[in-house]
Structure formats: structure tokens, C-alpha cells
mmCIF file of N, CA and C in Angstrom:
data_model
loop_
_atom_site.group_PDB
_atom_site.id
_atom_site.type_symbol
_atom_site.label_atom_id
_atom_site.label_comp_id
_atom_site.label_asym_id
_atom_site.label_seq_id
_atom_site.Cartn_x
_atom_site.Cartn_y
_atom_site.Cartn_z
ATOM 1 N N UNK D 67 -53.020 -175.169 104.331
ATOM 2 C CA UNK D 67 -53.472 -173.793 104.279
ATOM 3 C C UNK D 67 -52.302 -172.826 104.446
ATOM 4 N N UNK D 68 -51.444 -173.237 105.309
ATOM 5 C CA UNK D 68 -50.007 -172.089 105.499
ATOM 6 C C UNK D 68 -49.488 -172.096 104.012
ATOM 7 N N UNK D 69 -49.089 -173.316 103.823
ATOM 8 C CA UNK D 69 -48.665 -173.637 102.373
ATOM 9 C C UNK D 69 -48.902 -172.151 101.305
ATOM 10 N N UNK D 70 -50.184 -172.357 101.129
ATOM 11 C CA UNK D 70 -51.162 -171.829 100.193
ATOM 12 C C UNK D 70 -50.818 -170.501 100.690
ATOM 13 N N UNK D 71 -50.915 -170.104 101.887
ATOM 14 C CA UNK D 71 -50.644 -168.280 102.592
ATOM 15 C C UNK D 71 -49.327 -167.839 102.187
ATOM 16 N N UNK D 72 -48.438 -168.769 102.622
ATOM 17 C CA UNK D 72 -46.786 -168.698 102.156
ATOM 18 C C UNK D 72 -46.902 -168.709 100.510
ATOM 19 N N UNK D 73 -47.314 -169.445 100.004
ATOM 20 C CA UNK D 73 -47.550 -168.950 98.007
ATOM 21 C C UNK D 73 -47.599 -167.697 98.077
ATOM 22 N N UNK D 74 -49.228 -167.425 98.282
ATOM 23 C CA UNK D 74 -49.763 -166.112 98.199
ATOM 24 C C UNK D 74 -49.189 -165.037 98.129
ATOM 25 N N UNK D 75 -48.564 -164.855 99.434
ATOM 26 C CA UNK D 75 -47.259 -163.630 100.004
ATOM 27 C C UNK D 75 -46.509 -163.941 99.603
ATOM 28 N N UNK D 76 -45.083 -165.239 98.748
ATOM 29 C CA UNK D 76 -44.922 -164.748 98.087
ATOM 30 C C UNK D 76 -44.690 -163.995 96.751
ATOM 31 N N UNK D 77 -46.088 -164.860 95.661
ATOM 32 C CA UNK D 77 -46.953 -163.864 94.535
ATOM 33 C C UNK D 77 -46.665 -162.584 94.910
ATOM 34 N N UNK D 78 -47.125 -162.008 95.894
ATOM 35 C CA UNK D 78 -47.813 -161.028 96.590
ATOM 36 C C UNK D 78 -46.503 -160.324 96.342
ATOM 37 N N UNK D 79 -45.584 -160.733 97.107
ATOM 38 C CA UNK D 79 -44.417 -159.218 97.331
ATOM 39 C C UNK D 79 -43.350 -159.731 95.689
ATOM 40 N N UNK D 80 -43.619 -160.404 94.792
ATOM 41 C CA UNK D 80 -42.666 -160.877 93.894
ATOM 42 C C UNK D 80 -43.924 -159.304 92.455
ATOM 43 N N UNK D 81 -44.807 -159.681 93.003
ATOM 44 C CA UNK D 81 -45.548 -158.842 92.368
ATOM 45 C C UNK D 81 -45.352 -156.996 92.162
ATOM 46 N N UNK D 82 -45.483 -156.570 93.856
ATOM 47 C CA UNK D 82 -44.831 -155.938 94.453
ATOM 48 C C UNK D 82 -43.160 -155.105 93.890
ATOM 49 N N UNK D 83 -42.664 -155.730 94.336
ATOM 50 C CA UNK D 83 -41.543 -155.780 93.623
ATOM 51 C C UNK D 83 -41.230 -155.417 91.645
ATOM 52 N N UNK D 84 -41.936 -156.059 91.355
ATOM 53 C CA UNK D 84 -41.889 -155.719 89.461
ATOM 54 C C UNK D 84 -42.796 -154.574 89.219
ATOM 55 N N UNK D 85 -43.583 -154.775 90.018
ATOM 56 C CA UNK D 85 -44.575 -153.064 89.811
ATOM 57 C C UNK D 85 -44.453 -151.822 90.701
ATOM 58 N N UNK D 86 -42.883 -151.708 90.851
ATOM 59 C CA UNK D 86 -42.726 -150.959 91.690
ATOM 60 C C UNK D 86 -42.739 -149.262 91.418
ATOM 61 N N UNK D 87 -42.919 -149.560 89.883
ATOM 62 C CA UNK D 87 -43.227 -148.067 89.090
ATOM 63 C C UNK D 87 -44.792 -147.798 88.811
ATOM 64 N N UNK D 88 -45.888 -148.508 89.603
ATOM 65 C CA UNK D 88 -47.129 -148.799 89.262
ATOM 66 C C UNK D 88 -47.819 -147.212 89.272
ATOM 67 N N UNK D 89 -46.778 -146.289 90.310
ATOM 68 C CA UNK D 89 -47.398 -144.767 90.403
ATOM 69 C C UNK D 89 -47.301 -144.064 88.947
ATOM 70 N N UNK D 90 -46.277 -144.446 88.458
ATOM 71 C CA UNK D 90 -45.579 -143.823 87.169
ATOM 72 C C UNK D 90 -46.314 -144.059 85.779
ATOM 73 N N UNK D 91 -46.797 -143.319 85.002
ATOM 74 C CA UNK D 91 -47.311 -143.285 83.644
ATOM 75 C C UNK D 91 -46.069 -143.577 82.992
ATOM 76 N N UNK D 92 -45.910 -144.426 82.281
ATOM 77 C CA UNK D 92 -44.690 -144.747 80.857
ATOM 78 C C UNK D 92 -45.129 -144.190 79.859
ATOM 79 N N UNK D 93 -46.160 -143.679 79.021
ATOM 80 C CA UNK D 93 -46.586 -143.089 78.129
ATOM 81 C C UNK D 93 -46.126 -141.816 78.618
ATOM 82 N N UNK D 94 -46.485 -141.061 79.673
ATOM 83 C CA UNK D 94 -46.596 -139.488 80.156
ATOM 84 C C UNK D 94 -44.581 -139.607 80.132
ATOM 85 N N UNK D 95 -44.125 -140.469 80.895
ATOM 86 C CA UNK D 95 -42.782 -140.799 80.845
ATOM 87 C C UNK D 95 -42.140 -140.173 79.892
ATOM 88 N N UNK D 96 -42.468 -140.733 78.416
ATOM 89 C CA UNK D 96 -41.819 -141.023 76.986
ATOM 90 C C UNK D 96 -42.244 -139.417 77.017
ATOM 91 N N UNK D 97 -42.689 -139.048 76.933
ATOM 92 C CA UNK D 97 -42.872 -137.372 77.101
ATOM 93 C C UNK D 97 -41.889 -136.387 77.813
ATOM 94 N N UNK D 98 -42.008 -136.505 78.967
ATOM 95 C CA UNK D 98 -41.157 -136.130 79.716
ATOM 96 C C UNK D 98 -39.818 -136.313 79.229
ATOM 97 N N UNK D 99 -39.266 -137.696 79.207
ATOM 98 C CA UNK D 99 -38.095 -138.205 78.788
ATOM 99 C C UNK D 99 -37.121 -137.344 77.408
ATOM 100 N N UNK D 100 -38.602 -136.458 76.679
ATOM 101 C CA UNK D 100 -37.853 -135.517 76.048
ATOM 102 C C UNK D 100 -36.725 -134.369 76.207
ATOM 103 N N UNK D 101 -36.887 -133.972 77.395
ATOM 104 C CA UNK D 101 -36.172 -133.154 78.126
ATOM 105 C C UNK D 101 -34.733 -134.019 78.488
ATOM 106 N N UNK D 102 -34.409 -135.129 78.170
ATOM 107 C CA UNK D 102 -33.317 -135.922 78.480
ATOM 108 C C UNK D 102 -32.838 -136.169 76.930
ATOM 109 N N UNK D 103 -33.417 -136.156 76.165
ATOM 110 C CA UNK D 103 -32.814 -136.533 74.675
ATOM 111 C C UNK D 103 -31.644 -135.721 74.333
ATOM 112 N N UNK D 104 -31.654 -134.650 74.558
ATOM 113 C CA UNK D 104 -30.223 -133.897 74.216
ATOM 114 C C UNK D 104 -29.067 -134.794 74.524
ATOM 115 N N UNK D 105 -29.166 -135.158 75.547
ATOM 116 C CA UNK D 105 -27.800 -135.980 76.420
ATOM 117 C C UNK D 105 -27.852 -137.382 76.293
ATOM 118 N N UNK D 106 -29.121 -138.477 76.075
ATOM 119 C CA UNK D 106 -29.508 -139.559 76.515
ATOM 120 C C UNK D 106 -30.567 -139.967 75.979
ATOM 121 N N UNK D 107 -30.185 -141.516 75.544
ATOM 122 C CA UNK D 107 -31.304 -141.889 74.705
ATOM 123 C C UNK D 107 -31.903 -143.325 75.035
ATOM 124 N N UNK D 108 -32.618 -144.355 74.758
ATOM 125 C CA UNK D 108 -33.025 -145.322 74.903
ATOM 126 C C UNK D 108 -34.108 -145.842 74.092
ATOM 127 N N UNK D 109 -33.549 -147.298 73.924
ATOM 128 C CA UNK D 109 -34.479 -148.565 73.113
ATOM 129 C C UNK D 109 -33.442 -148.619 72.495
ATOM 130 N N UNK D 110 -33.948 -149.382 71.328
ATOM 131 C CA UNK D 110 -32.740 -150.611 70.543
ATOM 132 C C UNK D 110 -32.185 -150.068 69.672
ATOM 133 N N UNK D 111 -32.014 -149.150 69.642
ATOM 134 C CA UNK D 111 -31.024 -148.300 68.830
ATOM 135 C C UNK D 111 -30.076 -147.230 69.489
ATOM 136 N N UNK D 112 -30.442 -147.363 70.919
ATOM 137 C CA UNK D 112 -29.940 -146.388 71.524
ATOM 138 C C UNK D 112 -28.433 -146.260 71.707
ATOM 139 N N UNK D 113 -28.111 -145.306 71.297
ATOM 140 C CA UNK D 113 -26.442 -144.997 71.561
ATOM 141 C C UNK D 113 -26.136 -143.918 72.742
ATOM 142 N N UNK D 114 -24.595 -143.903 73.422
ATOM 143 C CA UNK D 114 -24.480 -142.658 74.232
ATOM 144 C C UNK D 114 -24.153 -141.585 73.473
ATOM 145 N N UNK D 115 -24.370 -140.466 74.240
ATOM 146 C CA UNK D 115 -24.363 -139.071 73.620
ATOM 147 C C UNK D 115 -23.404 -138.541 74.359
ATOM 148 N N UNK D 116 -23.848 -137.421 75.095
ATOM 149 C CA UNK D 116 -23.048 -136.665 75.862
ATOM 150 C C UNK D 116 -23.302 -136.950 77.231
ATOM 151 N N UNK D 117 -24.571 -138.321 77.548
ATOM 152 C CA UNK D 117 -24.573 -139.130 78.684
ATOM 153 C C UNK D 117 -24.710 -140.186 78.101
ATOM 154 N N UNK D 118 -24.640 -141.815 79.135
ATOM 155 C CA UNK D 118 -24.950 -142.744 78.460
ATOM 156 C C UNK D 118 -26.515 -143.226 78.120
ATOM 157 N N UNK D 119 -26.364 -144.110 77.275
ATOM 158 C CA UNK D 119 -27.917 -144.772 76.862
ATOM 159 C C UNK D 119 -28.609 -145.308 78.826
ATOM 160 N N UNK D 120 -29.576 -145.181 78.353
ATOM 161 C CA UNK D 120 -30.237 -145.336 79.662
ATOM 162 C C UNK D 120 -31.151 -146.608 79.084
ATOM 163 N N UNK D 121 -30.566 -147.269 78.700
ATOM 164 C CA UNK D 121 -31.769 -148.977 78.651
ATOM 165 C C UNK D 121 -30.876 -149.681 79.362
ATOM 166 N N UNK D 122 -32.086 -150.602 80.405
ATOM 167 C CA UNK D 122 -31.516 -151.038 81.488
ATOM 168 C C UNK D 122 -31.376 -150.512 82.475
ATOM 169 N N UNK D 123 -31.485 -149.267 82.830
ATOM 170 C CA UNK D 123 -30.731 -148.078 84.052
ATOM 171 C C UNK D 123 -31.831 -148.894 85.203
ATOM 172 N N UNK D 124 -32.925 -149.061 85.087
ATOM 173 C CA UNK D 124 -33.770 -149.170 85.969
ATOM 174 C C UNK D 124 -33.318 -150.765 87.214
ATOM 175 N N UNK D 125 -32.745 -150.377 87.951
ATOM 176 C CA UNK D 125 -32.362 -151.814 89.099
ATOM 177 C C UNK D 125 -30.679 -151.948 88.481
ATOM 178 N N UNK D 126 -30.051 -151.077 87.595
ATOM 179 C CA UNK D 126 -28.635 -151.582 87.647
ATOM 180 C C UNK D 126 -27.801 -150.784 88.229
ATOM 181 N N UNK D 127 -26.671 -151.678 88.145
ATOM 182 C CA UNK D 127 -25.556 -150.362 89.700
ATOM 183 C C UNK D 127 -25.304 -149.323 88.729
ATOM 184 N N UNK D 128 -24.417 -148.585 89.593
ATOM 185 C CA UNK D 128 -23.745 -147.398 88.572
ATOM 186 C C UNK D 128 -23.175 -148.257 87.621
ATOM 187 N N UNK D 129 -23.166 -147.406 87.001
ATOM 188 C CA UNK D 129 -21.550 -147.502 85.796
ATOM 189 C C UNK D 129 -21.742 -148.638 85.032
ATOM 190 N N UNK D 130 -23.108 -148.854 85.115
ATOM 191 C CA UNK D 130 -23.155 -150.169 83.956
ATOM 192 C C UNK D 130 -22.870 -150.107 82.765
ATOM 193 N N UNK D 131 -22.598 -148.633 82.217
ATOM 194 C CA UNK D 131 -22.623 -149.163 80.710
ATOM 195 C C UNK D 131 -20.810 -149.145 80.224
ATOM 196 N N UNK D 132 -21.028 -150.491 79.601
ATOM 197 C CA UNK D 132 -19.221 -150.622 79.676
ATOM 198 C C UNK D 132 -18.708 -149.253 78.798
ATOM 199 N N UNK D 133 -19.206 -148.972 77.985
ATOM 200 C CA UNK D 133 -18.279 -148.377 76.918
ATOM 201 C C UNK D 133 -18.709 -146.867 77.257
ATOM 202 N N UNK D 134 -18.841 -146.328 78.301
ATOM 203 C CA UNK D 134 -19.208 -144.743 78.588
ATOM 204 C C UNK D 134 -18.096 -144.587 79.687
ATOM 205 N N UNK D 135 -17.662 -143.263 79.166
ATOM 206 C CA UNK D 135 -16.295 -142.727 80.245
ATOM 207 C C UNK D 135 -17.296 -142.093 81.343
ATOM 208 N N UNK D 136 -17.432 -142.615 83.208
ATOM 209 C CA UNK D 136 -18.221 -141.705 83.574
ATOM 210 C C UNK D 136 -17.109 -141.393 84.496
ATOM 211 N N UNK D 137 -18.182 -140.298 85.438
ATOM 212 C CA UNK D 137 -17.334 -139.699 86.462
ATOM 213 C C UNK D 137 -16.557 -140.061 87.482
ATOM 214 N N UNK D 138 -15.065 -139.666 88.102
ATOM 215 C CA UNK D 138 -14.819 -139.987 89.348
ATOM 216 C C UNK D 138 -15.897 -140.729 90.040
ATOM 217 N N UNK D 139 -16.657 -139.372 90.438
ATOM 218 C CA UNK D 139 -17.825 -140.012 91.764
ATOM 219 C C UNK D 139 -18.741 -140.868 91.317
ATOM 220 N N UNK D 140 -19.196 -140.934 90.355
ATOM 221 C CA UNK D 140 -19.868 -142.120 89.983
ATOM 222 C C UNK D 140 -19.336 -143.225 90.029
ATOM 223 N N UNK D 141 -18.139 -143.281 89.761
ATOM 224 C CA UNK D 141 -17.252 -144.530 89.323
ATOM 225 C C UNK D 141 -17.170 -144.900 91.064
ATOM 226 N N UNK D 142 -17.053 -143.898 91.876
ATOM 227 C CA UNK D 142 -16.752 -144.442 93.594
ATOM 228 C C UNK D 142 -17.978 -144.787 94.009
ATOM 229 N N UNK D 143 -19.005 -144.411 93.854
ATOM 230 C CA UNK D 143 -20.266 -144.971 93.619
ATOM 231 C C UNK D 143 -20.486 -146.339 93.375
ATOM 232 N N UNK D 144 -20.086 -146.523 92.170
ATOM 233 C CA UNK D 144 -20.161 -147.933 91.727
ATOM 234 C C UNK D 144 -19.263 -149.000 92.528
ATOM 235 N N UNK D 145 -18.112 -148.564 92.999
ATOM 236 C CA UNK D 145 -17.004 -149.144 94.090
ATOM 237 C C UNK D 145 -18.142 -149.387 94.608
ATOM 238 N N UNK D 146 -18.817 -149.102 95.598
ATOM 239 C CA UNK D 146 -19.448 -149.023 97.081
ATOM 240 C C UNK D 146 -21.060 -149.646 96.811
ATOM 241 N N UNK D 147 -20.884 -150.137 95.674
ATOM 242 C CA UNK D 147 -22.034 -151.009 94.915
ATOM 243 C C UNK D 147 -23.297 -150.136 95.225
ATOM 244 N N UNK D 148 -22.957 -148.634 94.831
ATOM 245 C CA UNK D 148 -24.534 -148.250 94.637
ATOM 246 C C UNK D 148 -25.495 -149.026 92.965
ATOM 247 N N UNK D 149 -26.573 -148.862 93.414
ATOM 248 C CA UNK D 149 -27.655 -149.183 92.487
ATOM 249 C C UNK D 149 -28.889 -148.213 92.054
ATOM 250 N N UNK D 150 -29.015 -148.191 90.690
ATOM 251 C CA UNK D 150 -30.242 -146.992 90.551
ATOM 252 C C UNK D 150 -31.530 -147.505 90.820
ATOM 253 N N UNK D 151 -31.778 -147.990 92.051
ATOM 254 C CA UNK D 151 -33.113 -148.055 92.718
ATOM 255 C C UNK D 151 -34.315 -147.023 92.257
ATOM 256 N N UNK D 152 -35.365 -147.066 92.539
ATOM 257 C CA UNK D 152 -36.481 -146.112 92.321
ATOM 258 C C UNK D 152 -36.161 -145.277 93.484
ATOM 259 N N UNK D 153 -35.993 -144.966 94.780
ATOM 260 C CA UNK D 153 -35.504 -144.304 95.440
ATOM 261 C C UNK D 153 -34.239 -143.705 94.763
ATOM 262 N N UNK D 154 -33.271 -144.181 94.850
ATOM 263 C CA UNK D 154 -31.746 -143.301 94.040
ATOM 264 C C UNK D 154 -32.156 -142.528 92.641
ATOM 265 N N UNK D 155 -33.135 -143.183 91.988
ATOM 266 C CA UNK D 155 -33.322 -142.318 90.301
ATOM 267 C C UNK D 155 -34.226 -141.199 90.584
ATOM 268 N N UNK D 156 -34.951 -141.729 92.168
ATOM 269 C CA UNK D 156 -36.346 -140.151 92.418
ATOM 270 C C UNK D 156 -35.197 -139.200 93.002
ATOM 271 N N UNK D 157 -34.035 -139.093 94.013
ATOM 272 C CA UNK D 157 -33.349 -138.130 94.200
ATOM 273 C C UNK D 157 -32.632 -137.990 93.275
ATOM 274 N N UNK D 158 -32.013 -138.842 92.283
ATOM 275 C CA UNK D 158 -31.314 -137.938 91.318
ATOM 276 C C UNK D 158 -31.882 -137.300 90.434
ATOM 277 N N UNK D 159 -32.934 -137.960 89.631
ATOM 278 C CA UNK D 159 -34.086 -136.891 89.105
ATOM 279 C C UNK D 159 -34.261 -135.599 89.216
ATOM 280 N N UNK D 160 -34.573 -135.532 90.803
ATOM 281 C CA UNK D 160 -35.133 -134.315 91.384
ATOM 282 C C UNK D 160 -33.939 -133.651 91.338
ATOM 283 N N UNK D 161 -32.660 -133.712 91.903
ATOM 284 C CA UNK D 161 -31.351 -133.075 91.983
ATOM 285 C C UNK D 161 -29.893 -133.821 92.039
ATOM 286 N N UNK D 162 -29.912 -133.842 90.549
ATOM 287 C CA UNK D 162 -28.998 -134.300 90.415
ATOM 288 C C UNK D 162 -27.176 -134.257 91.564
ATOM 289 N N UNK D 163 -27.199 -132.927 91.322
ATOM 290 C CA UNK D 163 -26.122 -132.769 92.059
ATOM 291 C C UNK D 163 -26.014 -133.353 93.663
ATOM 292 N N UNK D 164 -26.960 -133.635 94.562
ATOM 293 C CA UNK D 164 -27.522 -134.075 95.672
ATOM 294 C C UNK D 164 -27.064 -135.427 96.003
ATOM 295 N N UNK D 165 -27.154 -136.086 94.854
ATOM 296 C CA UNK D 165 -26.875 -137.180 94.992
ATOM 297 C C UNK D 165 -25.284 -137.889 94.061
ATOM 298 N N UNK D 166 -24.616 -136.913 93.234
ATOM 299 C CA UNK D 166 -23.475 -137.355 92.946
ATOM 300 C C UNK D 166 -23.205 -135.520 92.896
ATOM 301 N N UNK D 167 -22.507 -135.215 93.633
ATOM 302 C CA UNK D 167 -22.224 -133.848 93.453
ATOM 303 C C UNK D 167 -21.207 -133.008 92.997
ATOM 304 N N UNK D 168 -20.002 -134.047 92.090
ATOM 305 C CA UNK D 168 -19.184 -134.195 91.195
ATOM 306 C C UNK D 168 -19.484 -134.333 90.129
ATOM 307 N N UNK D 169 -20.304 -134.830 89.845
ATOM 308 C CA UNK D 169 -20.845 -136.093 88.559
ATOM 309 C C UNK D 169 -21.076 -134.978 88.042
ATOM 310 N N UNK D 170 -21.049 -135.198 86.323
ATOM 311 C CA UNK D 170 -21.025 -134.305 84.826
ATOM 312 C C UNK D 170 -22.174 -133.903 84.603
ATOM 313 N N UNK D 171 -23.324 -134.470 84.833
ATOM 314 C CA UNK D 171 -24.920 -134.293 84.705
ATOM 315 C C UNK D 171 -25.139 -132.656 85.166
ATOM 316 N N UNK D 172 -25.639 -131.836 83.741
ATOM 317 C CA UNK D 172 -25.696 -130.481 84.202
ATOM 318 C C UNK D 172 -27.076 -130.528 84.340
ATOM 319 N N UNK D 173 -27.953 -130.907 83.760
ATOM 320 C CA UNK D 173 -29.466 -130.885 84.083
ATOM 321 C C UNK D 173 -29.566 -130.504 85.887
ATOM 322 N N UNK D 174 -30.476 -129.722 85.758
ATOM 323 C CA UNK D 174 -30.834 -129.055 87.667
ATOM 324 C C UNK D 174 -31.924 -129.683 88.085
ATOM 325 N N UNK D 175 -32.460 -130.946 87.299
ATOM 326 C CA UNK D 175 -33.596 -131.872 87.819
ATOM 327 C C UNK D 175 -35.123 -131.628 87.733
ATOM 328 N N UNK D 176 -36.018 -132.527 87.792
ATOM 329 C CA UNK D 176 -37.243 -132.392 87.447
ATOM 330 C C UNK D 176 -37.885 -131.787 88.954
ATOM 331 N N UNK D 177 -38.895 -131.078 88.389
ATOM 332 C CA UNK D 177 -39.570 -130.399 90.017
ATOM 333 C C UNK D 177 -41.255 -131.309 90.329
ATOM 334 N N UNK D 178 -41.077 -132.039 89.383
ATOM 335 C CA UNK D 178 -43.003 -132.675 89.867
ATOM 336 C C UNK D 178 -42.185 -134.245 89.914
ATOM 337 N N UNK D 179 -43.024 -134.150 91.199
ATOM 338 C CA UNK D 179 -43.272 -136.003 91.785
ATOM 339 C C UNK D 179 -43.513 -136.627 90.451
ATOM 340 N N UNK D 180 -44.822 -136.355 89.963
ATOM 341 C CA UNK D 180 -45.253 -136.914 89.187
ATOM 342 C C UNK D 180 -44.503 -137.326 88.022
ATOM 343 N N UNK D 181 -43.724 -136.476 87.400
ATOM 344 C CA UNK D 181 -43.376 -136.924 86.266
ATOM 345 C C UNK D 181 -42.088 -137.137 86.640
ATOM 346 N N UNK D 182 -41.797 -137.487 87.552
ATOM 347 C CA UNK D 182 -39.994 -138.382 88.472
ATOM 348 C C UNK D 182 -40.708 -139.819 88.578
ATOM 349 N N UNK D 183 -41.955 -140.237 89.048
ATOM 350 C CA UNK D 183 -42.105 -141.282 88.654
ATOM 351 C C UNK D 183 -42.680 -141.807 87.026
ATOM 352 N N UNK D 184 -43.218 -140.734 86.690
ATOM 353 C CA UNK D 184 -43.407 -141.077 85.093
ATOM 354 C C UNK D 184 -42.063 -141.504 84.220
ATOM 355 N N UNK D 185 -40.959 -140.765 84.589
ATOM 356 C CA UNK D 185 -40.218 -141.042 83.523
ATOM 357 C C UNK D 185 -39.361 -142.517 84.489
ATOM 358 N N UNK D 186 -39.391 -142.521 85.663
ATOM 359 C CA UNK D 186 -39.453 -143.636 86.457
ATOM 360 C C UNK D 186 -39.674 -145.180 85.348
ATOM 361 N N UNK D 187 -41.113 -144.851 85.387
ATOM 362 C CA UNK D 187 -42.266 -146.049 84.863
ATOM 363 C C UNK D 187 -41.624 -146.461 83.360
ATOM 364 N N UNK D 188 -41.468 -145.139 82.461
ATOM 365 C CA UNK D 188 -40.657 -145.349 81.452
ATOM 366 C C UNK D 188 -39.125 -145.992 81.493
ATOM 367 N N UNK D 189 -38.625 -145.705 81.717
ATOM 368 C CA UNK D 189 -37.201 -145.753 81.720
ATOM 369 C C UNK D 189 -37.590 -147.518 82.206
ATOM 370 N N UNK D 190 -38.237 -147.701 83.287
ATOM 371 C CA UNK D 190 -38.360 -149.131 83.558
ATOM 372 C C UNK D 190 -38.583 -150.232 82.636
ATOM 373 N N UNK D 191 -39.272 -149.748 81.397
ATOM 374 C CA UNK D 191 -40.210 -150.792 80.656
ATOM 375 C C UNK D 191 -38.813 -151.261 80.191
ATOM 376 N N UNK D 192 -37.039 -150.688 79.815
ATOM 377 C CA UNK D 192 -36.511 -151.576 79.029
ATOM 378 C C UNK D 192 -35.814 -152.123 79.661
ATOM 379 N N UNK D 193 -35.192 -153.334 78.543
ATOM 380 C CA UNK D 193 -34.183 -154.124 78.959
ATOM 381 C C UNK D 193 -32.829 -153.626 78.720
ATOM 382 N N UNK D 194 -31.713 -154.025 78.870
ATOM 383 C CA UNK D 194 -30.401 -153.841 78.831
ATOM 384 C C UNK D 194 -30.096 -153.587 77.423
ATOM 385 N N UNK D 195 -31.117 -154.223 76.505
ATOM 386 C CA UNK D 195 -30.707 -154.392 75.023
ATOM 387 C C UNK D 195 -31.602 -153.165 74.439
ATOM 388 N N UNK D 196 -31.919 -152.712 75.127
ATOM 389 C CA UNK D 196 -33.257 -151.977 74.386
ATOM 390 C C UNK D 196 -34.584 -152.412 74.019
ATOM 391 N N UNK D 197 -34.748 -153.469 74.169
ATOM 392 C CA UNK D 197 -36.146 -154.504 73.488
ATOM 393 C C UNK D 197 -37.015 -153.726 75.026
ATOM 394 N N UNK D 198 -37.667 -154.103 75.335
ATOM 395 C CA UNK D 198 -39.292 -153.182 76.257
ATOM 396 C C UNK D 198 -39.517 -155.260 76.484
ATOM 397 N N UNK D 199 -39.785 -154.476 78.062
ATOM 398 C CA UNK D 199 -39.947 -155.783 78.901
ATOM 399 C C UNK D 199 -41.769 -155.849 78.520
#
């Protein structure tokens, strides 16, 4: 019976864990996410612009994308093995500058919860390649 409890929990938090954007609409997302297209794009065609492609962003450290020049502070960031957690992407979202306050990102950030985890939920569905998990 422990056996079976120890499974359960951990199903339970492995579950947890992958649906950690479960607040977030990905449809309402892809909407939102318009307001980022000027600078930033994503899926399997996605190239950088005047920021980088954001497939993959969701659980990777800074500075993942090899071929994008980013900032000082981002780049010290990435030294110090930050990661764009759902926590780190809801404060940078909301204010950018707050959380890298060097960094090139002129956008002044989204003002609704809601659609910080919507574009959250989105941004999550891809993979590194662009293909949608």
C-alpha cells in the first residue's frame, strides 16, 4: 500500500509540475502574444528579430538562444544560472525592467495577471524547435 501511495505522489507532483501553466489560457495567450510580435516570434519558423525567438523560453536559463547578441545583465544572469521559471517570466512580464534592469527589452510589461499567465500557458506549449509539445 505505501508502494502504491509513493506512485501516486509521485504521478501526483510529476503532474503538477508539467501543468504548471494550468491557470493560463494558450489560445487567449496566442492573442496576447501579439503585442510581442514586433520584437519576437515563435514556432517552427521562428526567427530573432529585434529580440530573440521565444520557442523553448519556458523552463530554459537565460541566454539560451545561441545565435542572439543579448545583454550584459542578462548574460550575468545566465553566469549565476538564472532560469525563466513561471515565477521569473510572471515578474518579467509584468516589469520588465524589475527584473533585468539593464536588459534591452523596452516593452513596460503586461498589467493583468491574467493574461501574464495566458501568454505564460502559450509560450509553454513549445519546444526548443518550434514543434508544440
Amino acid at each position: 500500500m505505501k508502494a502504491i501511495s509513493g506512485a501516486l505522489l509521485s504521478l501526483s507532483l510529476a503532474f503538477v509540475a508539467t501543468s504548471a501553466f494550468a491557470d493560463g489560457d494558450p489560445e487567449k495567450g496566442e492573442r496576447v502574444f501579439r503585442k510581442c510580435q514586433a520584437c519576437h516570434a515563435v514556432g517552427e519558423d521562428a526567427r530573432n528579430k529585434v529580440g530573440p525567438a521565444l520557442n523553448g523560453v519556458v523552463g530554459a536559463e537565460w541566454g539560451h538562444v545561441s545565435d542572439y547578441r543579448y545583454s550584459k545583465s542578462l548574460l550575468e544572469g545566465k553566469e549565476e544560472g538564472r532560469v525563466w521559471d513561471e515565477e521569473t517570466l510572471t515578474a518579467y512580464l509584468r516589469k520588465p525592467r524589475d527584473v533585468i534592469p539593464r536588459g534591452r527589452m523596452a516593452f513596460a510589461g503586461l498589467r493583468k495577471d491574467q493574461e501574464i499567465a495566458d501568454i505564460i500557458a502559450y509560450l509553454g506549449q513549445f519546444n526548443e524547435d518550434g514543434t508544440k509539445k
